[in-house]
RNA sequence: GUCUCGGUAGCUCAGCUGGAUAGAGCAACGGCCUUCUAAGCCGUAGGUCUUGGGUUCGAAUCCCAACCGGGAUACCA
C-alpha cells in the first residue's frame, strides 16, 4: 500500500472526526510537495474549508494535528496558504527502500489465475515495401504497450496481421516479371524487402510513363490510369492469384518470402516479436458471411447495384460500404471477420489495435458494426491510436521518396553511436564484438527512447539531422547512468565492501537521499498508471526524472569514499536499487541497458 | 460542409481527473575533469501557455466561440 493511499484514508477519517462530514476520496487532492517547500506530500485543503467554516490555514493546521497524532508515518507538518505539507518519517522511507531493494521484480505485478488476457495487434505491414519510420513508431509502441500490460499482471498475446495480398504486391510482382531479369536477394545482395520495394517503385515509374504516353495519345487522365498496360497487368495478376493460378501463386510466395526474411531482420534489430501472426491471404474472405447474415437480419441493406451497406446515420456517422457490387470484401469486412476469428481462437478479455490515428474513423465504425452484429466484445475494442511521424518537409510519402527507411535509420544511428563512443574513448578493453553490441544497444536506445517519450496520440516531428541526440533527455543518458551505477557496484565489490541490503531503521538518510528514495517508491505507481493510460511515455518521463535526480546525487555524494560505513552502505544500496528500477523501467520500453559504456 | 485530434521558450517535448513562482532537453553564453565514468554536473538568458469570452477562492488544465495546423469523411488497406 502506497503512502498516498494510507494518508488519504486517514484524511477521510480526520474530516469525519473534526468536521463530522463523510467525504468522497476524490476530494482528497494529494500531490508531491514542491521542492521549494518542506515536506513530502501536500494536501490541498481548499475543498474542506466549506466544511470547517474556518480559514484555509486553520483548517490545514487542524487536519495536520490530527494526522501527526494518529498516523505514525506522519512526522510533522507545515502550512503554506491553503497547502498542508506533510513530512513522512525517515523510518518509513527506509522501509520502502528495503522492500524495493529486496524485490527483483520491483514495480511488476505477476499474472495470476484470474489475470485478464489482452490481445495486442501491432506492426501489420504491407509486403510490398520495407518498413519505414512510421512502422518503427508503431512497432515500438506496440511492443512497449505489451510489456507494460504484462508488468501490470495481464496475460498478453502479441499479434501481427500481415497484409500480404492485394493489388500492391501484384504491382511488385508485375514489375519483377517484366524488368526483373530473374533477380533475387541472393543474386543482388539486396535485402529481400528492399528488393521487392524497389520493384514497387519501378512499377510506379513505368506506370507514370505509360499514363503520360496515353494522355499524349488523347486519352483522359482517368482513362489513361485505367488503361495503362502496367495497371492492366497488375490487375490480371490479382485475378490470377484469386483464381489460384499455380505460377502466379508460386511467384507471390517467393517474393513474399523474400520480404518476410527481410522483415525478420528488422524486427530482430528493433527487438520486437509476435506470438501469433495472421496472414490476410488466409483471412481476407472472412467476414463476408457475417455481413450476409447482417443483411438477412435486416441490420444492413442492399443497393440496386447489389452492393451491401451499413446505415450509421443514427450514430451520427455516414453510410459504410461492406461488400462491393461484385460481392468482394473491403477492409472493413475483413476486420469484422478477423475480430470474430480472434475471439474464437483466444479467450480475449481486451482487444487492442495499435494503428495510426488516420484510422480513427475505421475503428469507430468497426466497434459499432460488431456491436450491431451481436458481438458483445464490439464496444470493448480499444484502438490504441497514435500520431503520425512527420519530417521537416512534411508527411512521409513513399511514392515521393520522402520516407525514412527503418534499416537505413538504424544503421546510421549505430554508426553515429560507434563514432561518438570512439571519440569519447569509451569501451576500451572490450572485444570488437562486445563493443559492436554496445553501439547497437546505444543507437537503439536513442531511437526507441526518442520515439517513446512522446505522448503516443500526438503527431511528432522527426528531423533526421538533428532529432536524435545522445545528450540530455535521451536513451543513452539513461543507459549511461545505469552503466555508472554498475561501475560503482563493481568497484564496491573490488574494494571488498560488505553490502548489507537490509538498512537498519535507525539509519537516518539525508534529505537528498530521501528525495531519491521517494522517487524510487513511485515506480510501481507509474507502471500502474502507464498500464491504465496505455502510455509508454509516462514510463519514459518517470525514468528520466529518476535518472536526473540520481545524477545530481551521484555528483554530490561520494559512495565509495564515504567514511561512515553505514552511510556508505545506504548509498550503495540506494544506487543498486535505482539501477534496478531503471533497468526494469527500460525493459518496459523495450530498451536494453549496458553494463558498461 | 461534417467529425476528430492538436496549438506551451528559437527548436523538440513534459505538465492537462483545476492548485503554490508553467518545467526539461537541444541550440546560445559562463563555470567544473587528481575522488565512483565530463554521453555528466552547476549557473545565465529565453514565456501575453494561439486569441477572446465563461465557470471559481483559484484556469496552461474545464466549457463556449474564433483563428491556425494535422487526419478522416461510401467501394486502398
XYZ file of C-alpha atoms (C1' of nucleotides) in Angstrom:
674
model
C 0.000 0.000 0.000
C 1.475 3.271 -1.081
C 1.921 6.140 1.309
C -0.581 8.259 -0.638
C -3.321 5.710 -0.042
C -2.507 5.446 3.653
C -2.576 9.202 4.065
C -5.755 9.546 2.060
C -7.674 7.129 4.263
C -6.531 8.978 7.344
C -7.552 12.307 5.892
C -11.061 10.968 5.323
C -11.005 9.922 8.983
C -9.729 13.323 10.019
C -12.541 15.098 8.201
C -15.062 12.792 9.825
C -13.566 13.412 13.259
C -13.005 17.139 13.026
C -15.959 18.271 10.928
C -18.368 15.389 11.152
C -18.538 15.023 7.354
C -18.340 11.902 5.204
C -16.326 12.777 2.134
C -15.553 11.025 -1.081
C -11.916 10.086 -1.606
C -11.839 12.137 -4.820
C -11.954 15.293 -2.697
C -8.613 14.386 -1.194
C -6.103 16.018 -3.506
C -2.610 14.858 -2.706
C 0.473 15.854 -4.634
C 4.195 15.670 -4.230
C 5.413 18.634 -2.267
C 7.201 21.093 -4.487
C 10.921 21.220 -3.991
C 10.965 24.720 -2.585
C 8.806 23.753 0.386
C 9.499 21.496 3.305
C 7.674 18.165 3.288
C 6.958 15.101 1.165
C 3.259 15.050 0.458
C 0.933 18.009 0.162
C -2.780 18.119 0.774
C -4.799 20.831 -0.924
C -7.196 21.944 1.794
C -9.397 24.341 -0.152
C -12.078 21.697 -0.722
C -12.516 21.368 3.067
C -12.830 24.998 4.129
C -16.531 24.862 3.373
C -16.896 22.083 5.935
C -14.653 23.570 8.592
C -16.036 27.067 8.111
C -12.580 28.290 9.050
C -9.697 29.820 7.169
C -7.616 27.555 4.938
C -4.648 27.958 7.289
C -6.649 26.965 10.346
C -8.261 24.050 8.574
C -4.888 22.793 7.392
C -3.488 23.041 10.888
C -6.373 21.047 12.349
C -6.019 18.268 9.794
C -2.263 18.376 10.241
C -2.596 17.998 14.007
C -4.881 15.042 13.613
C -2.526 13.290 11.180
C 0.546 13.953 13.246
C -1.096 12.460 16.322
C -2.784 9.498 14.701
C -0.593 8.432 11.797
C 2.782 7.014 12.666
C 4.192 7.726 9.199
C 3.477 11.446 9.521
C 6.327 13.044 11.390
C 5.439 16.712 11.169
C 3.650 19.232 9.022
C 3.686 22.840 7.955
C 1.095 25.045 6.353
C 1.600 27.453 3.476
C -1.574 29.263 2.444
C -4.075 26.504 1.712
C -1.478 23.791 1.413
C -0.751 21.279 4.122
C 2.754 19.913 3.671
C 3.309 16.598 5.418
C 6.698 15.206 6.247
C 6.854 11.438 6.278
C 9.131 9.798 8.810
C 12.562 8.645 7.583
C 11.895 5.215 9.104
C 9.023 4.777 6.673
C 11.204 5.681 3.689
C 13.883 3.293 4.868
C 11.316 0.518 5.000
C 10.279 1.396 1.439
C 13.871 1.186 0.292
C 14.269 -2.188 1.980
C 11.214 -3.532 0.223
C 12.253 -2.192 -3.161
C 15.772 -3.448 -2.732
C 14.639 -6.959 -1.861
C 12.217 -7.307 -4.775
C 13.856 -8.444 -8.017
C 10.715 -7.662 -9.960
C 10.247 -4.323 -8.303
C 7.318 -2.491 -9.857
C 5.874 -5.501 -11.637
C 2.724 -7.407 -10.786
C 2.785 -11.127 -11.551
C -0.078 -12.650 -13.527
C -2.485 -14.871 -11.634
C -5.195 -17.399 -12.474
C -7.701 -14.609 -12.880
C -5.445 -12.392 -14.988
C -7.054 -10.750 -17.976
C -5.910 -11.744 -21.437
C -5.119 -8.858 -23.725
C -4.509 -9.351 -27.423
C -2.500 -6.568 -28.977
C -2.326 -6.185 -32.741
C 0.590 -4.134 -33.930
C 3.045 -3.721 -36.796
C 0.713 -5.020 -39.562
C 2.961 -4.302 -42.540
C 2.279 -4.477 -46.253
C 4.530 -6.886 -48.098
C 5.345 -4.599 -50.998
C 7.882 -2.343 -49.369
C 10.342 -2.200 -46.473
C 9.472 -0.822 -43.062
C 9.873 2.895 -42.516
C 9.896 5.349 -39.647
C 6.116 5.243 -39.251
C 6.291 1.485 -38.784
C 9.034 1.970 -36.228
C 6.763 4.097 -34.087
C 4.029 1.502 -34.406
C 6.315 -1.411 -33.530
C 7.925 0.316 -30.591
C 4.624 1.488 -29.157
C 3.018 -1.901 -29.670
C 5.828 -3.842 -28.092
C 6.199 -1.449 -25.176
C 2.477 -1.475 -24.552
C 2.595 -5.272 -24.321
C 5.450 -5.141 -21.825
C 3.576 -2.598 -19.724
C 0.411 -4.684 -19.776
C 2.400 -7.729 -18.706
C 4.031 -5.792 -15.892
C 0.533 -4.978 -14.710
C -0.295 -8.646 -14.369
C -2.075 -9.187 -17.671
C -1.546 -12.084 -19.991
C -0.721 -10.777 -23.448
C -0.889 -12.220 -26.941
C 1.117 -10.121 -29.374
C -0.327 -10.432 -32.830
C 0.545 -9.157 -36.264
C -1.706 -9.225 -39.293
C 0.377 -9.243 -42.415
C -1.196 -7.568 -45.380
C 0.268 -9.990 -47.885
C -2.235 -9.894 -50.756
C -3.889 -7.377 -52.979
C -3.059 -5.050 -55.784
C 0.031 -3.586 -54.098
C 2.001 -6.837 -54.077
C 0.786 -7.604 -57.603
C 2.411 -4.373 -58.734
C 5.770 -5.527 -57.415
C 5.216 -8.961 -58.951
C 4.368 -7.440 -62.329
C 7.443 -5.213 -62.295
C 9.684 -8.110 -61.325
C 8.307 -10.291 -64.122
C 8.839 -7.622 -66.762
C 12.008 -5.902 -65.684
C 13.467 -8.137 -63.012
C 15.713 -10.341 -65.135
C 15.308 -13.042 -62.546
C 16.965 -11.004 -59.792
C 16.823 -12.399 -56.275
C 18.090 -11.191 -52.898
C 20.898 -13.736 -53.265
C 21.906 -12.673 -56.766
C 21.869 -8.969 -55.963
C 22.845 -8.977 -52.314
C 19.875 -6.731 -51.631
C 17.747 -7.383 -48.532
C 14.531 -9.070 -49.674
C 12.034 -6.455 -48.530
C 14.105 -3.734 -50.150
C 14.360 -5.644 -53.413
C 10.596 -6.076 -53.573
C 10.191 -2.429 -52.626
C 12.490 -1.434 -55.484
C 10.199 -3.191 -57.929
C 7.214 -1.441 -56.406
C 8.925 1.853 -57.127
C 9.878 0.634 -60.606
C 6.256 -0.206 -61.265
C 5.149 3.260 -60.306
C 7.758 4.893 -62.529
C 6.820 2.844 -65.578
C 3.136 3.274 -64.838
C 3.514 7.037 -64.779
C 5.361 6.981 -68.112
C 2.605 4.887 -69.654
C -0.043 7.259 -68.387
C 1.807 10.197 -69.871
C 2.032 8.414 -73.207
C -1.655 7.575 -73.251
C -2.617 11.118 -72.393
C -0.455 12.288 -75.275
C -2.412 9.924 -77.497
C -5.580 11.684 -76.490
C -6.934 9.728 -73.527
C -8.169 11.475 -70.424
C -6.218 11.107 -67.196
C -8.810 8.718 -65.757
C -8.853 6.598 -68.897
C -5.089 6.507 -69.043
C -4.843 5.411 -65.421
C -7.263 2.578 -66.116
C -5.796 1.511 -69.467
C -2.072 1.687 -68.795
C -0.568 -1.723 -69.570
C 1.161 -1.905 -66.189
C -2.114 -1.459 -64.336
C -3.863 -3.965 -66.575
C -1.028 -6.401 -65.915
C -1.184 -5.977 -62.160
C -4.965 -6.444 -62.193
C -4.597 -9.560 -64.268
C -2.144 -10.934 -61.708
C -4.587 -10.207 -58.914
C -7.334 -12.108 -60.723
C -4.991 -14.993 -61.424
C -3.931 -15.031 -57.778
C -7.521 -15.163 -56.632
C -8.128 -17.994 -59.109
C -5.155 -19.794 -57.529
C -3.188 -19.858 -60.773
C -0.159 -22.029 -59.796
C 2.535 -19.896 -61.480
C 1.188 -16.690 -60.002
C 0.839 -18.182 -56.544
C 4.376 -19.512 -56.791
C 5.756 -16.087 -57.690
C 3.703 -14.489 -54.921
C 5.022 -16.956 -52.394
C 8.595 -16.470 -53.475
C 8.511 -12.683 -53.334
C 6.627 -12.620 -50.041
C 9.204 -14.964 -48.577
C 11.933 -12.514 -49.536
C 10.021 -9.830 -47.718
C 9.484 -11.929 -44.586
C 13.157 -12.773 -44.392
C 13.896 -9.064 -44.633
C 11.267 -8.081 -42.060
C 12.597 -10.662 -39.640
C 15.954 -8.919 -39.666
C 14.367 -5.536 -38.975
C 12.113 -6.916 -36.256
C 15.088 -8.568 -34.600
C 17.029 -5.316 -34.708
C 14.107 -3.491 -33.154
C 13.741 -6.245 -30.572
C 10.049 -6.830 -31.248
C 8.305 -10.150 -31.737
C 4.911 -11.767 -32.003
C 3.079 -14.717 -30.516
C 0.633 -15.169 -33.356
C 0.793 -13.983 -36.930
C -2.305 -13.735 -39.084
C -1.945 -13.509 -42.844
C -4.501 -11.577 -44.771
C -4.279 -14.067 -47.634
C -5.813 -16.561 -45.237
C -8.335 -14.263 -43.604
C -9.470 -11.931 -46.387
C -12.551 -13.977 -47.135
C -13.677 -13.949 -43.509
C -16.351 -11.516 -42.587
C -18.377 -11.839 -45.756
C -20.710 -14.379 -44.206
C -21.185 -12.143 -41.171
C -22.114 -9.283 -43.453
C -24.543 -11.500 -45.349
C -26.054 -12.619 -42.045
C -26.427 -8.975 -41.083
C -28.126 -8.357 -44.401
C -30.529 -11.261 -43.857
C -31.310 -9.986 -40.361
C -32.014 -6.520 -41.676
C -29.093 -4.885 -39.915
C -27.579 -3.901 -43.248
C -29.168 -3.056 -46.570
C -28.525 -3.646 -50.236
C -28.484 -1.118 -53.054
C -29.851 -1.671 -56.567
C -26.347 -2.486 -57.809
C -26.376 -5.261 -55.126
C -23.597 -3.723 -53.017
C -24.151 -4.065 -49.245
C -24.103 -1.117 -46.866
C -24.497 -0.215 -43.227
C -26.503 2.854 -42.347
C -24.811 4.587 -39.440
C -26.635 7.893 -39.636
C -28.369 7.088 -36.339
C -24.913 7.049 -34.737
C -24.065 10.361 -36.347
C -21.868 8.721 -38.970
C -22.233 8.023 -42.675
C -23.179 5.074 -44.838
C -20.465 2.427 -44.930
C -19.805 0.024 -47.781
C -19.352 -3.585 -46.658
C -19.475 -5.594 -49.891
C -18.826 -4.309 -53.406
C -21.379 -4.929 -56.127
C -19.261 -7.868 -57.340
C -19.592 -9.397 -53.885
C -15.954 -8.852 -52.876
C -14.918 -7.662 -49.440
C -13.478 -4.360 -48.367
C -11.121 -3.638 -45.482
C -13.996 -3.280 -43.025
C -15.470 -6.636 -43.991
C -12.159 -8.334 -43.326
C -11.732 -6.670 -39.958
C -15.146 -7.895 -38.897
C -14.071 -11.408 -39.851
C -10.670 -11.314 -38.198
C -12.118 -9.902 -34.982
C -14.584 -12.775 -34.767
C -11.822 -15.223 -35.618
C -9.545 -13.961 -32.884
C -12.198 -14.137 -30.208
C -12.766 -17.738 -31.267
C -9.030 -18.508 -31.177
C -8.363 -16.954 -27.761
C -10.328 -16.138 -24.595
C -9.685 -12.427 -25.108
C -10.723 -10.001 -22.408
C -9.319 -6.950 -24.132
C -8.579 -6.478 -27.813
C -6.201 -3.629 -28.600
C -5.346 -2.386 -32.085
C -2.159 -0.372 -32.385
C -2.950 1.561 -35.541
C -2.323 5.136 -36.635
C -4.826 7.881 -35.922
C -5.663 8.173 -39.614
C -7.848 5.155 -38.960
C -9.806 6.532 -36.024
C -12.968 6.549 -38.089
C -12.455 2.981 -39.226
C -12.250 1.645 -35.684
C -15.152 3.716 -34.509
C -17.233 2.133 -37.251
C -15.831 -1.342 -36.624
C -16.895 -1.250 -32.981
C -20.406 -0.201 -33.919
C -20.767 -2.814 -36.663
C -19.601 -5.658 -34.420
C -21.995 -4.474 -31.776
C -24.851 -4.411 -34.278
C -23.949 -7.936 -35.341
C -24.416 -9.048 -31.755
C -20.796 -9.480 -30.702
C -20.636 -8.261 -27.150
C -16.894 -7.568 -27.483
C -17.524 -4.947 -30.158
C -17.920 -1.987 -27.855
C -14.897 -3.077 -25.845
C -12.365 -2.934 -28.682
C -9.653 -0.457 -27.983
C -7.975 1.458 -30.750
C -4.557 2.495 -29.476
C -4.362 5.444 -31.807
C -1.018 7.123 -32.310
C 0.005 10.184 -34.244
C 1.966 10.403 -37.434
C 5.701 10.904 -37.638
C 6.342 13.981 -39.684
C 9.540 15.103 -41.335
C 10.668 18.735 -41.568
C 9.356 18.804 -45.144
C 6.009 17.364 -44.074
C 4.377 13.979 -44.146
C 6.245 10.943 -45.383
C 5.115 9.764 -48.801
C 6.524 6.516 -50.060
C 5.796 7.326 -53.691
C 7.615 10.624 -53.440
C 10.589 9.000 -51.838
C 10.346 11.113 -48.707
C 10.407 8.146 -46.376
C 12.965 7.400 -43.732
C 13.777 3.739 -44.186
C 13.894 1.741 -40.957
C 17.014 -0.260 -41.788
C 18.905 2.778 -43.061
C 17.987 4.769 -39.989
C 19.131 2.042 -37.612
C 22.396 1.549 -39.483
C 23.035 5.267 -39.469
C 22.416 5.523 -35.759
C 24.688 2.598 -34.982
C 27.384 4.356 -36.972
C 26.926 7.599 -35.051
C 26.964 5.687 -31.768
C 30.205 3.998 -32.769
C 31.871 7.263 -33.750
C 30.724 9.053 -30.629
C 31.849 6.229 -28.388
C 35.257 6.127 -30.011
C 35.688 9.876 -29.778
C 34.864 9.729 -26.090
C 37.265 6.842 -25.653
C 34.627 4.578 -24.204
C 34.600 0.806 -24.235
C 38.341 0.360 -24.095
C 39.088 -3.178 -23.116
C 36.000 -4.523 -24.832
C 36.389 -7.029 -27.628
C 35.220 -5.696 -31.007
C 32.154 -7.922 -30.734
C 31.240 -6.633 -27.286
C 31.817 -3.067 -28.405
C 29.683 -3.534 -31.515
C 26.911 -4.953 -29.393
C 27.051 -1.934 -27.113
C 26.994 0.566 -30.005
C 23.882 -1.112 -31.223
C 22.338 -1.008 -27.767
C 23.065 2.706 -27.504
C 21.839 3.505 -31.013
C 18.586 1.664 -30.490
C 18.261 3.114 -27.011
C 18.451 6.574 -28.529
C 15.949 5.804 -31.267
C 13.461 3.990 -29.076
C 13.541 6.480 -26.265
C 13.243 9.396 -28.681
C 10.052 7.940 -30.086
C 8.531 6.513 -26.925
C 8.987 9.574 -24.731
C 6.478 11.488 -26.832
C 2.802 11.197 -25.982
C 1.578 8.466 -28.374
C -1.518 10.285 -29.511
C 0.359 13.333 -30.701
C 1.972 13.781 -34.064
C 5.693 14.087 -33.701
C 8.372 15.723 -35.742
C 11.480 13.843 -36.711
C 14.442 15.676 -38.083
C 16.970 13.075 -39.217
C 19.829 15.580 -38.933
C 19.063 16.968 -35.525
C 16.497 14.866 -33.770
C 18.454 12.024 -32.352
C 20.887 13.160 -29.797
C 22.925 11.287 -27.245
C 22.946 14.037 -24.629
C 20.225 15.336 -22.375
C 16.845 13.691 -22.101
C 17.770 10.678 -24.205
C 18.073 6.919 -24.043
C 21.880 6.994 -23.923
C 21.800 9.376 -20.965
C 19.712 6.851 -19.058
C 21.888 3.975 -20.224
C 24.968 5.928 -19.217
C 23.662 6.486 -15.727
C 22.853 2.817 -15.407
C 26.340 1.870 -16.582
C 27.858 4.182 -13.995
C 25.805 2.601 -11.259
C 27.069 -0.799 -12.330
C 30.566 0.567 -12.241
C 30.072 1.727 -8.668
C 28.820 -1.698 -7.675
C 31.756 -3.416 -9.356
C 34.207 -1.165 -7.586
C 32.464 -1.627 -4.274
C 32.954 -5.361 -4.695
C 36.593 -4.830 -5.722
C 37.239 -2.861 -2.580
C 35.702 -5.595 -0.511
C 32.816 -3.598 0.903
C 30.267 -5.831 2.536
C 26.878 -4.638 1.353
C 24.108 -5.087 3.872
C 20.963 -4.876 1.821
C 18.641 -4.502 4.768
C 19.017 -0.964 6.023
C 18.619 -0.521 9.752
C 15.599 1.610 10.619
C 17.789 3.694 12.873
C 19.846 4.976 9.980
C 18.707 8.446 9.018
C 19.048 9.261 5.330
C 19.824 12.830 4.347
C 17.166 14.880 2.602
C 18.790 14.253 -0.777
C 18.754 10.528 -0.127
C 15.150 10.689 0.973
C 14.267 12.502 -2.219
C 15.766 9.696 -4.251
C 14.004 7.011 -2.211
C 10.743 8.861 -2.716
C 11.219 8.822 -6.452
C 12.043 5.119 -6.419
C 8.930 4.422 -4.383
C 6.816 5.962 -7.128
C 7.862 3.435 -9.748
C 5.110 0.861 -9.102
C 2.550 3.656 -9.290
C 3.993 4.839 -12.581
C 3.817 1.325 -14.039
C 0.220 1.009 -12.975
C -0.730 4.378 -14.390
C 1.064 3.641 -17.652
C -0.973 0.451 -17.886
C -4.230 2.250 -17.267
C -3.423 5.087 -19.636
C -1.722 2.874 -22.249
C 1.207 5.224 -22.188
C 4.850 4.224 -22.583
C 5.646 7.944 -22.490
C 4.690 8.013 -18.836
C 7.340 5.416 -18.044
C 9.930 7.266 -20.106
C 9.257 10.509 -18.286
C 9.397 8.782 -14.941
C 12.749 7.140 -15.629
C 14.202 10.381 -16.868
C 13.222 12.125 -13.675
C 14.712 9.363 -11.563
C 17.935 9.282 -13.539
C 18.314 13.036 -13.492
C 17.856 13.033 -9.744
C 20.379 10.244 -9.376
C 22.962 12.054 -11.469
C 22.746 15.090 -9.263
C 23.060 12.877 -6.230
C 25.957 10.993 -7.736
C 27.791 14.183 -8.409
C 27.421 15.465 -4.883
C 27.587 12.422 -2.665
C 30.517 10.043 -2.726
C 29.569 6.432 -2.346
C 32.838 4.581 -2.234
C 34.949 7.155 -0.440
C 32.332 7.944 2.166
C 33.941 7.316 5.559
C 30.898 6.368 7.587
C 30.270 2.699 6.783
C 26.539 2.891 7.494
C 26.035 5.865 5.227
C 28.199 4.291 2.560
C 26.146 1.124 2.732
C 22.922 3.101 2.432
C 24.180 4.936 -0.623
C 25.371 1.811 -2.359
C 22.092 0.013 -1.698
C 20.256 3.082 -2.919
C 22.345 3.169 -6.086
C 21.740 -0.500 -6.654
C 18.002 -0.060 -6.215
C 17.907 2.915 -8.551
C 19.817 0.824 -11.082
C 17.302 -1.969 -10.824
C 14.408 0.446 -11.164
C 15.973 1.970 -14.255
C 16.565 -1.452 -15.760
C 13.014 -2.585 -15.015
C 11.606 0.640 -16.402
C 13.669 0.490 -19.570
C 12.555 -3.091 -20.094
C 9.002 -1.764 -20.315
C 10.185 0.404 -23.199
C 11.998 -2.489 -24.825
C 15.350 -0.772 -24.262
C 18.393 -2.723 -23.119
C 20.853 -1.266 -20.674
C 24.611 -1.887 -20.883
C 26.853 -2.877 -18.000
C 29.484 -0.507 -19.316
C 29.627 2.411 -21.687
C -19.523 21.064 -45.195
C -19.323 17.430 -41.044
C -16.493 14.686 -37.487
C -11.882 14.325 -34.957
C -7.022 15.432 -32.864
C -3.635 19.190 -31.829
C -1.626 24.728 -30.911
C 3.081 25.644 -24.131
C 10.619 29.057 -24.661
C 14.133 29.982 -31.211
C 13.559 24.134 -31.871
C 11.758 19.178 -29.838
C 8.672 17.971 -25.934
C 6.660 17.422 -20.352
C 2.802 19.405 -17.339
C -3.913 18.800 -18.701
C -9.125 13.880 -13.255
C -8.398 22.650 -11.937
C -3.991 24.285 -7.028
C 1.726 27.256 -4.721
C 6.614 31.332 -8.619
C 4.450 26.998 -16.014
C 9.171 22.580 -16.349
C 13.045 19.537 -19.109
C 16.337 18.718 -23.247
C 18.537 20.923 -27.665
C 20.580 25.403 -29.542
C 23.378 30.240 -27.095
C 26.579 32.118 -23.183
C 29.756 31.296 -18.496
C 31.953 27.822 -14.920
C 33.569 22.425 -13.193
C 37.680 16.515 -15.209
C 43.590 14.342 -9.196
C 37.792 11.294 -5.838
C 32.568 6.426 -8.091
C 32.834 7.270 -15.901
C 32.502 15.043 -18.229
C 27.268 10.726 -23.024
C 27.884 14.232 -16.667
C 27.164 18.491 -13.025
C 26.347 23.879 -11.775
C 24.950 28.728 -13.497
C 22.978 32.843 -17.122
C 19.484 34.037 -20.720
C 14.912 32.726 -23.014
C 7.112 32.540 -21.838
C 0.716 37.724 -23.303
C 0.714 28.645 -22.289
C -2.818 30.904 -30.361
C -6.884 34.676 -29.348
C -11.471 36.223 -26.946
C -15.250 35.164 -23.555
C -17.245 31.997 -19.421
C -17.259 28.746 -14.831
C -14.433 29.667 -9.497
C -11.407 31.200 -3.884
C -8.002 29.635 -7.931
C -7.512 28.063 -15.234
C -1.904 26.050 -19.429
C -5.568 22.429 -17.409
C -12.812 22.528 -17.569
C -16.910 24.925 -21.015
C -18.192 28.071 -25.432
C -16.586 30.781 -29.784
C -12.916 32.285 -33.327
C -8.187 31.610 -35.784
C -4.193 28.279 -37.438
C -2.437 23.185 -38.495
C -2.909 17.543 -38.989
C -6.227 13.498 -40.072
C -10.830 11.144 -41.541
C -15.191 11.520 -44.318
C -19.289 5.429 -49.088
C -16.252 0.795 -52.905
C -6.955 1.397 -50.886
C -5.550 -1.411 -46.720
